[in-house]
Structure formats: C-alpha cells, structure tokens
mmCIF file with all atom_site columns, C-alpha atoms in Angstrom:
data_model
loop_
_atom_site.group_PDB
_atom_site.id
_atom_site.type_symbol
_atom_site.label_atom_id
_atom_site.label_alt_id
_atom_site.label_comp_id
_atom_site.label_asym_id
_atom_site.label_entity_id
_atom_site.label_seq_id
_atom_site.pdbx_PDB_ins_code
_atom_site.Cartn_x
_atom_site.Cartn_y
_atom_site.Cartn_z
_atom_site.occupancy
_atom_site.B_iso_or_equiv
_atom_site.pdbx_formal_charge
_atom_site.auth_seq_id
_atom_site.auth_comp_id
_atom_site.auth_asym_id
_atom_site.auth_atom_id
_atom_site.pdbx_PDB_model_num
ATOM 1   C CA . UNK A 1 1   ? 53.775  -84.402  11.261 1.00 51.00 ? 738 UNK A CA 1
ATOM 2   C CA . UNK A 1 2   ? 55.437  -84.766  14.669 1.00 54.00 ? 739 UNK A CA 1
ATOM 3   C CA . UNK A 1 3   ? 56.760  -88.191  13.707 1.00 56.00 ? 740 UNK A CA 1
ATOM 4   C CA . UNK A 1 4   ? 58.529  -86.749  10.633 1.00 60.00 ? 741 UNK A CA 1
ATOM 5   C CA . UNK A 1 5   ? 60.264  -84.013  12.656 1.00 63.00 ? 742 UNK A CA 1
ATOM 6   C CA . UNK A 1 6   ? 61.506  -86.597  15.153 1.00 55.00 ? 743 UNK A CA 1
ATOM 7   C CA . UNK A 1 7   ? 62.787  -88.805  12.342 1.00 49.00 ? 744 UNK A CA 1
ATOM 8   C CA . UNK A 1 8   ? 64.577  -85.875  10.704 1.00 48.00 ? 745 UNK A CA 1
ATOM 9   C CA . UNK A 1 9   ? 66.192  -84.948  14.024 1.00 54.00 ? 746 UNK A CA 1
ATOM 10  C CA . UNK A 1 10  ? 67.345  -88.533  14.626 1.00 46.00 ? 747 UNK A CA 1
ATOM 11  C CA . UNK A 1 11  ? 68.745  -88.863  11.110 1.00 44.00 ? 748 UNK A CA 1
ATOM 12  C CA . UNK A 1 12  ? 70.517  -85.494  11.432 1.00 48.00 ? 749 UNK A CA 1
ATOM 13  C CA . UNK A 1 13  ? 72.046  -86.522  14.760 1.00 46.00 ? 750 UNK A CA 1
ATOM 14  C CA . UNK A 1 14  ? 73.201  -89.840  13.287 1.00 44.00 ? 751 UNK A CA 1
ATOM 15  C CA . UNK A 1 15  ? 74.810  -88.127  10.280 1.00 41.00 ? 752 UNK A CA 1
ATOM 16  C CA . UNK A 1 16  ? 76.565  -85.615  12.538 1.00 40.00 ? 753 UNK A CA 1
ATOM 17  C CA . UNK A 1 17  ? 77.825  -88.393  14.817 1.00 42.00 ? 754 UNK A CA 1
ATOM 18  C CA . UNK A 1 18  ? 79.152  -90.412  11.870 1.00 38.00 ? 755 UNK A CA 1
ATOM 19  C CA . UNK A 1 19  ? 80.944  -87.391  10.424 1.00 41.00 ? 756 UNK A CA 1
ATOM 20  C CA . UNK A 1 20  ? 82.583  -86.681  13.772 1.00 35.00 ? 757 UNK A CA 1
ATOM 21  C CA . UNK A 1 21  ? 83.700  -90.290  14.048 1.00 36.00 ? 758 UNK A CA 1
ATOM 22  C CA . UNK A 1 22  ? 85.092  -90.230  10.508 1.00 37.00 ? 759 UNK A CA 1
ATOM 23  C CA . UNK A 1 23  ? 87.261  -87.187  11.219 1.00 35.00 ? 760 UNK A CA 1
ATOM 24  C CA . UNK A 1 24  ? 88.324  -88.284  14.711 1.00 36.00 ? 761 UNK A CA 1
ATOM 25  C CA . UNK A 1 25  ? 90.809  -90.777  13.277 1.00 37.00 ? 762 UNK A CA 1
ATOM 26  C CA . UNK A 1 26  ? 92.409  -88.239  10.954 1.00 40.00 ? 763 UNK A CA 1
ATOM 27  C CA . UNK A 1 27  ? 95.929  -87.189  11.744 1.00 49.00 ? 764 UNK A CA 1
ATOM 28  C CA . UNK A 1 28  ? 97.520  -83.890  10.902 1.00 57.00 ? 765 UNK A CA 1
ATOM 29  C CA . UNK A 1 29  ? 101.225 -83.206  10.695 1.00 61.00 ? 766 UNK A CA 1
ATOM 30  C CA . UNK A 1 30  ? 102.793 -80.968  13.277 1.00 79.00 ? 767 UNK A CA 1
ATOM 31  C CA . UNK A 1 31  ? 106.246 -80.311  14.625 1.00 86.00 ? 768 UNK A CA 1
ATOM 32  C CA . UNK A 1 32  ? 106.400 -83.137  17.177 1.00 90.00 ? 769 UNK A CA 1
ATOM 33  C CA . UNK A 1 33  ? 109.235 -84.404  19.338 1.00 95.00 ? 770 UNK A CA 1
ATOM 34  C CA . UNK A 1 34  ? 109.379 -88.200  19.260 1.00 97.00 ? 771 UNK A CA 1
ATOM 35  C CA . UNK A 1 35  ? 112.126 -89.366  21.558 1.00 97.00 ? 772 UNK A CA 1
ATOM 36  C CA . UNK A 1 36  ? 114.896 -91.728  20.472 1.00 97.00 ? 773 UNK A CA 1
ATOM 37  C CA . UNK A 1 37  ? 117.652 -93.510  22.310 1.00 97.00 ? 774 UNK A CA 1
ATOM 38  C CA . UNK A 1 38  ? 120.138 -95.430  20.206 1.00 93.00 ? 775 UNK A CA 1
ATOM 39  C CA . UNK A 1 39  ? 123.159 -97.503  20.858 1.00 96.00 ? 776 UNK A CA 1
ATOM 40  C CA . UNK A 1 40  ? 125.351 -96.171  18.069 1.00 97.00 ? 777 UNK A CA 1
ATOM 41  C CA . UNK A 1 41  ? 127.128 -99.286  16.932 1.00 97.00 ? 778 UNK A CA 1
ATOM 42  C CA . UNK A 1 42  ? 130.819 -99.628  16.073 1.00 96.00 ? 779 UNK A CA 1
ATOM 43  C CA . UNK A 1 43  ? 132.195 -99.564  12.533 1.00 94.00 ? 780 UNK A CA 1
ATOM 44  C CA . UNK A 1 44  ? 129.327 -97.638  10.886 1.00 94.00 ? 781 UNK A CA 1
ATOM 45  C CA . UNK A 1 45  ? 126.735 -100.316 11.723 1.00 96.00 ? 782 UNK A CA 1
ATOM 46  C CA . UNK A 1 46  ? 123.216 -98.881  11.523 1.00 97.00 ? 783 UNK A CA 1
ATOM 47  C CA . UNK A 1 47  ? 120.520 -98.651  14.153 1.00 96.00 ? 784 UNK A CA 1
ATOM 48  C CA . UNK A 1 48  ? 116.877 -97.586  13.743 1.00 97.00 ? 785 UNK A CA 1
ATOM 49  C CA . UNK A 1 49  ? 113.983 -96.107  15.681 1.00 97.00 ? 786 UNK A CA 1
ATOM 50  C CA . UNK A 1 50  ? 110.447 -97.400  15.531 1.00 96.00 ? 787 UNK A CA 1
ATOM 51  C CA . UNK A 1 51  ? 108.406 -96.513  12.454 1.00 97.00 ? 788 UNK A CA 1
ATOM 52  C CA . UNK A 1 52  ? 106.140 -93.491  12.071 1.00 98.00 ? 789 UNK A CA 1
ATOM 53  C CA . UNK A 1 53  ? 103.710 -92.752  9.244  1.00 98.00 ? 790 UNK A CA 1
ATOM 54  C CA . UNK A 1 54  ? 104.764 -89.911  6.922  1.00 98.00 ? 791 UNK A CA 1
ATOM 55  C CA . UNK A 1 55  ? 101.439 -88.909  5.402  1.00 97.00 ? 792 UNK A CA 1
ATOM 56  C CA . UNK A 1 56  ? 102.563 -86.069  3.147  1.00 96.00 ? 793 UNK A CA 1
ATOM 57  C CA . UNK A 1 57  ? 103.352 -86.237  -0.565 1.00 96.00 ? 794 UNK A CA 1
ATOM 58  C CA . UNK A 1 58  ? 105.161 -82.901  -0.383 1.00 96.00 ? 795 UNK A CA 1
ATOM 59  C CA . UNK A 1 59  ? 108.925 -83.476  -0.310 1.00 94.00 ? 796 UNK A CA 1
ATOM 60  C CA . UNK A 1 60  ? 109.360 -79.908  0.984  1.00 94.00 ? 797 UNK A CA 1
ATOM 61  C CA . UNK A 1 61  ? 107.574 -80.978  4.177  1.00 96.00 ? 798 UNK A CA 1
ATOM 62  C CA . UNK A 1 62  ? 110.777 -81.540  6.110  1.00 97.00 ? 799 UNK A CA 1
ATOM 63  C CA . UNK A 1 63  ? 111.691 -84.082  8.748  1.00 98.00 ? 800 UNK A CA 1
ATOM 64  C CA . UNK A 1 64  ? 113.863 -83.182  11.728 1.00 98.00 ? 801 UNK A CA 1
ATOM 65  C CA . UNK A 1 65  ? 116.363 -84.607  14.161 1.00 98.00 ? 802 UNK A CA 1
ATOM 66  C CA . UNK A 1 66  ? 117.845 -83.088  17.321 1.00 98.00 ? 803 UNK A CA 1
ATOM 67  C CA . UNK A 1 67  ? 120.830 -84.879  18.888 1.00 98.00 ? 804 UNK A CA 1
ATOM 68  C CA . UNK A 1 68  ? 120.594 -83.882  22.539 1.00 98.00 ? 805 UNK A CA 1
ATOM 69  C CA . UNK A 1 69  ? 123.125 -86.223  24.196 1.00 98.00 ? 806 UNK A CA 1
ATOM 70  C CA . UNK A 1 70  ? 125.997 -88.301  22.901 1.00 98.00 ? 807 UNK A CA 1
ATOM 71  C CA . UNK A 1 71  ? 128.163 -90.784  24.744 1.00 97.00 ? 808 UNK A CA 1
ATOM 72  C CA . UNK A 1 72  ? 131.061 -89.571  22.578 1.00 96.00 ? 809 UNK A CA 1
ATOM 73  C CA . UNK A 1 73  ? 130.919 -86.216  24.334 1.00 96.00 ? 810 UNK A CA 1
ATOM 74  C CA . UNK A 1 74  ? 129.812 -82.621  23.877 1.00 97.00 ? 811 UNK A CA 1
ATOM 75  C CA . UNK A 1 75  ? 129.770 -81.264  20.332 1.00 97.00 ? 812 UNK A CA 1
ATOM 76  C CA . UNK A 1 76  ? 130.358 -84.642  18.671 1.00 97.00 ? 813 UNK A CA 1
ATOM 77  C CA . UNK A 1 77  ? 128.615 -85.757  15.478 1.00 97.00 ? 814 UNK A CA 1
ATOM 78  C CA . UNK A 1 78  ? 126.204 -88.591  14.691 1.00 98.00 ? 815 UNK A CA 1
ATOM 79  C CA . UNK A 1 79  ? 124.824 -89.270  11.198 1.00 98.00 ? 816 UNK A CA 1
ATOM 80  C CA . UNK A 1 80  ? 121.033 -89.591  10.717 1.00 98.00 ? 817 UNK A CA 1
ATOM 81  C CA . UNK A 1 81  ? 118.634 -90.208  7.809  1.00 98.00 ? 818 UNK A CA 1
ATOM 82  C CA . UNK A 1 82  ? 115.105 -91.419  7.098  1.00 98.00 ? 819 UNK A CA 1
ATOM 83  C CA . UNK A 1 83  ? 114.812 -95.105  6.244  1.00 98.00 ? 820 UNK A CA 1
ATOM 84  C CA . UNK A 1 84  ? 112.014 -97.153  4.720  1.00 98.00 ? 821 UNK A CA 1
ATOM 85  C CA . UNK A 1 85  ? 112.396 -100.929 4.954  1.00 96.00 ? 822 UNK A CA 1
ATOM 86  C CA . UNK A 1 86  ? 116.186 -100.801 4.679  1.00 96.00 ? 823 UNK A CA 1
ATOM 87  C CA . UNK A 1 87  ? 116.322 -98.102  1.978  1.00 98.00 ? 824 UNK A CA 1
ATOM 88  C CA . UNK A 1 88  ? 117.486 -94.557  2.682  1.00 98.00 ? 825 UNK A CA 1
ATOM 89  C CA . UNK A 1 89  ? 114.677 -92.123  1.736  1.00 98.00 ? 826 UNK A CA 1
ATOM 90  C CA . UNK A 1 90  ? 116.385 -88.819  2.577  1.00 98.00 ? 827 UNK A CA 1
ATOM 91  C CA . UNK A 1 91  ? 119.787 -87.240  2.474  1.00 96.00 ? 828 UNK A CA 1
ATOM 92  C CA . UNK A 1 92  ? 121.912 -87.686  5.580  1.00 98.00 ? 829 UNK A CA 1
ATOM 93  C CA . UNK A 1 93  ? 122.290 -85.189  8.405  1.00 98.00 ? 830 UNK A CA 1
ATOM 94  C CA . UNK A 1 94  ? 125.529 -84.966  10.335 1.00 98.00 ? 831 UNK A CA 1
ATOM 95  C CA . UNK A 1 95  ? 123.994 -83.662  13.559 1.00 98.00 ? 832 UNK A CA 1
ATOM 96  C CA . UNK A 1 96  ? 126.228 -82.007  16.129 1.00 98.00 ? 833 UNK A CA 1
ATOM 97  C CA . UNK A 1 97  ? 125.284 -82.798  19.725 1.00 98.00 ? 834 UNK A CA 1
ATOM 98  C CA . UNK A 1 98  ? 123.792 -79.762  21.421 1.00 98.00 ? 835 UNK A CA 1
ATOM 99  C CA . UNK A 1 99  ? 123.288 -77.686  18.244 1.00 98.00 ? 836 UNK A CA 1
ATOM 100 C CA . UNK A 1 100 ? 119.487 -78.013  18.160 1.00 98.00 ? 837 UNK A CA 1
ATOM 101 C CA . UNK A 1 101 ? 117.201 -79.374  15.470 1.00 98.00 ? 838 UNK A CA 1
ATOM 102 C CA . UNK A 1 102 ? 118.229 -80.031  11.872 1.00 98.00 ? 839 UNK A CA 1
ATOM 103 C CA . UNK A 1 103 ? 115.520 -79.966  9.175  1.00 98.00 ? 840 UNK A CA 1
ATOM 104 C CA . UNK A 1 104 ? 115.818 -81.784  5.852  1.00 97.00 ? 841 UNK A CA 1
ATOM 105 C CA . UNK A 1 105 ? 113.634 -82.713  2.883  1.00 97.00 ? 842 UNK A CA 1
ATOM 106 C CA . UNK A 1 106 ? 112.697 -86.337  2.257  1.00 97.00 ? 843 UNK A CA 1
ATOM 107 C CA . UNK A 1 107 ? 112.697 -88.191  -1.062 1.00 98.00 ? 844 UNK A CA 1
ATOM 108 C CA . UNK A 1 108 ? 109.339 -88.786  -2.755 1.00 98.00 ? 845 UNK A CA 1
ATOM 109 C CA . UNK A 1 109 ? 109.732 -92.488  -1.883 1.00 98.00 ? 846 UNK A CA 1
ATOM 110 C CA . UNK A 1 110 ? 109.129 -91.489  1.768  1.00 98.00 ? 847 UNK A CA 1
ATOM 111 C CA . UNK A 1 111 ? 105.649 -90.148  0.949  1.00 98.00 ? 848 UNK A CA 1
ATOM 112 C CA . UNK A 1 112 ? 102.583 -91.750  2.492  1.00 98.00 ? 849 UNK A CA 1
ATOM 113 C CA . UNK A 1 113 ? 104.549 -94.576  4.053  1.00 98.00 ? 850 UNK A CA 1
ATOM 114 C CA . UNK A 1 114 ? 106.062 -95.749  7.294  1.00 98.00 ? 851 UNK A CA 1
ATOM 115 C CA . UNK A 1 115 ? 109.572 -94.433  7.839  1.00 98.00 ? 852 UNK A CA 1
ATOM 116 C CA . UNK A 1 116 ? 112.050 -94.669  10.672 1.00 98.00 ? 853 UNK A CA 1
ATOM 117 C CA . UNK A 1 117 ? 115.070 -92.705  11.820 1.00 98.00 ? 854 UNK A CA 1
ATOM 118 C CA . UNK A 1 118 ? 118.379 -94.332  10.953 1.00 98.00 ? 855 UNK A CA 1
ATOM 119 C CA . UNK A 1 119 ? 121.615 -93.565  12.776 1.00 98.00 ? 856 UNK A CA 1
ATOM 120 C CA . UNK A 1 120 ? 125.313 -94.417  12.647 1.00 98.00 ? 857 UNK A CA 1
ATOM 121 C CA . UNK A 1 121 ? 128.626 -93.097  13.879 1.00 97.00 ? 858 UNK A CA 1
ATOM 122 C CA . UNK A 1 122 ? 129.975 -90.408  11.566 1.00 96.00 ? 859 UNK A CA 1
ATOM 123 C CA . UNK A 1 123 ? 133.457 -91.899  11.786 1.00 94.00 ? 860 UNK A CA 1
ATOM 124 C CA . UNK A 1 124 ? 134.850 -95.425  11.740 1.00 93.00 ? 861 UNK A CA 1
ATOM 125 C CA . UNK A 1 125 ? 135.322 -96.516  15.335 1.00 93.00 ? 862 UNK A CA 1
ATOM 126 C CA . UNK A 1 126 ? 135.493 -99.857  17.106 1.00 95.00 ? 863 UNK A CA 1
ATOM 127 C CA . UNK A 1 127 ? 133.512 -98.422  20.042 1.00 94.00 ? 864 UNK A CA 1
ATOM 128 C CA . UNK A 1 128 ? 129.794 -97.797  20.381 1.00 96.00 ? 865 UNK A CA 1
ATOM 129 C CA . UNK A 1 129 ? 128.007 -95.141  22.400 1.00 98.00 ? 866 UNK A CA 1
ATOM 130 C CA . UNK A 1 130 ? 124.520 -93.995  23.378 1.00 98.00 ? 867 UNK A CA 1
ATOM 131 C CA . UNK A 1 131 ? 122.809 -91.110  21.575 1.00 98.00 ? 868 UNK A CA 1
ATOM 132 C CA . UNK A 1 132 ? 119.475 -89.587  22.593 1.00 98.00 ? 869 UNK A CA 1
ATOM 133 C CA . UNK A 1 133 ? 117.254 -86.845  21.275 1.00 98.00 ? 870 UNK A CA 1
ATOM 134 C CA . UNK A 1 134 ? 114.053 -86.193  19.368 1.00 98.00 ? 871 UNK A CA 1
ATOM 135 C CA . UNK A 1 135 ? 112.912 -86.510  15.777 1.00 98.00 ? 872 UNK A CA 1
ATOM 136 C CA . UNK A 1 136 ? 109.814 -86.028  13.622 1.00 98.00 ? 873 UNK A CA 1
ATOM 137 C CA . UNK A 1 137 ? 108.957 -87.667  10.310 1.00 97.00 ? 874 UNK A CA 1
ATOM 138 C CA . UNK A 1 138 ? 107.227 -84.487  9.012  1.00 97.00 ? 875 UNK A CA 1
ATOM 139 C CA . UNK A 1 139 ? 106.968 -81.091  10.606 1.00 95.00 ? 876 UNK A CA 1
ATOM 140 C CA . UNK A 1 140 ? 104.197 -79.213  8.732  1.00 89.00 ? 877 UNK A CA 1
#
C-alpha cells in the first residue's frame, strides 16, 4: 500500500511540473513599451524596427506608437504603421512628437504573425533625421 501512495505522489508531482512548464512559455499581451530609434530616410524611404509577434486575432486589440524625440524638432510629424514582410497591415498614424501615444487597430492580416513598426517622413524632404520613442504590437 505504501508503494502505491508514493507512486501516486510522484506521478502527481510530475504532472504538476509538466503543466507548469507548459504554461511558462505562454505569453500574454500587455501595454508594453518597446523602444525604437530610426533614421528617418529622405524622400519618403521607409525604415523598420525589429519584428514582434502579434498573437491576437482581435483587430480591436490596438497597437501603439509614441514619438518621443524627432531630429526635425519639437511638435513635428513622422508617419508610422504596422508592416508584415513588406506589406502594410494597419492604417498609418501621423504621430506628432511629444503628443504621447497613438493607438490604432490592425488589419486581420496582422493576426498571429510577426509584425514590425514602419516609419517614414510625413513630407517629401531630401534630408533625414533621427526619431526615437516606444511602440507595442498589441496592447490588451
């Protein structure tokens, strides 16, 4: 009888350990601040951040961008969007430097896939500049 109780305890501990390991790798969306620093290229040329996984299938789960500094100066505008392998998967945001975070919906093609933040100058210019801030591929 003692041997059976020990076996049951060992099996229970193993099952509990495996379930903890299985959930440890799970990720949950939250309102994060992933930093970016772009050289905004001249003549509307695009630049991109590294990719992040957008796990949601809910297009109402918004993404965000916050343009904190711009080499063009205070209160200037930079255009941002979500990109997936060279295809825009959200509407654009014309973010004003210093105005805080902007939240937008993504297209369904951004669901459960790796996306990146795209950026370009909002006007046609032959000069580039540096833009920094934070973004998040999904906020809830």
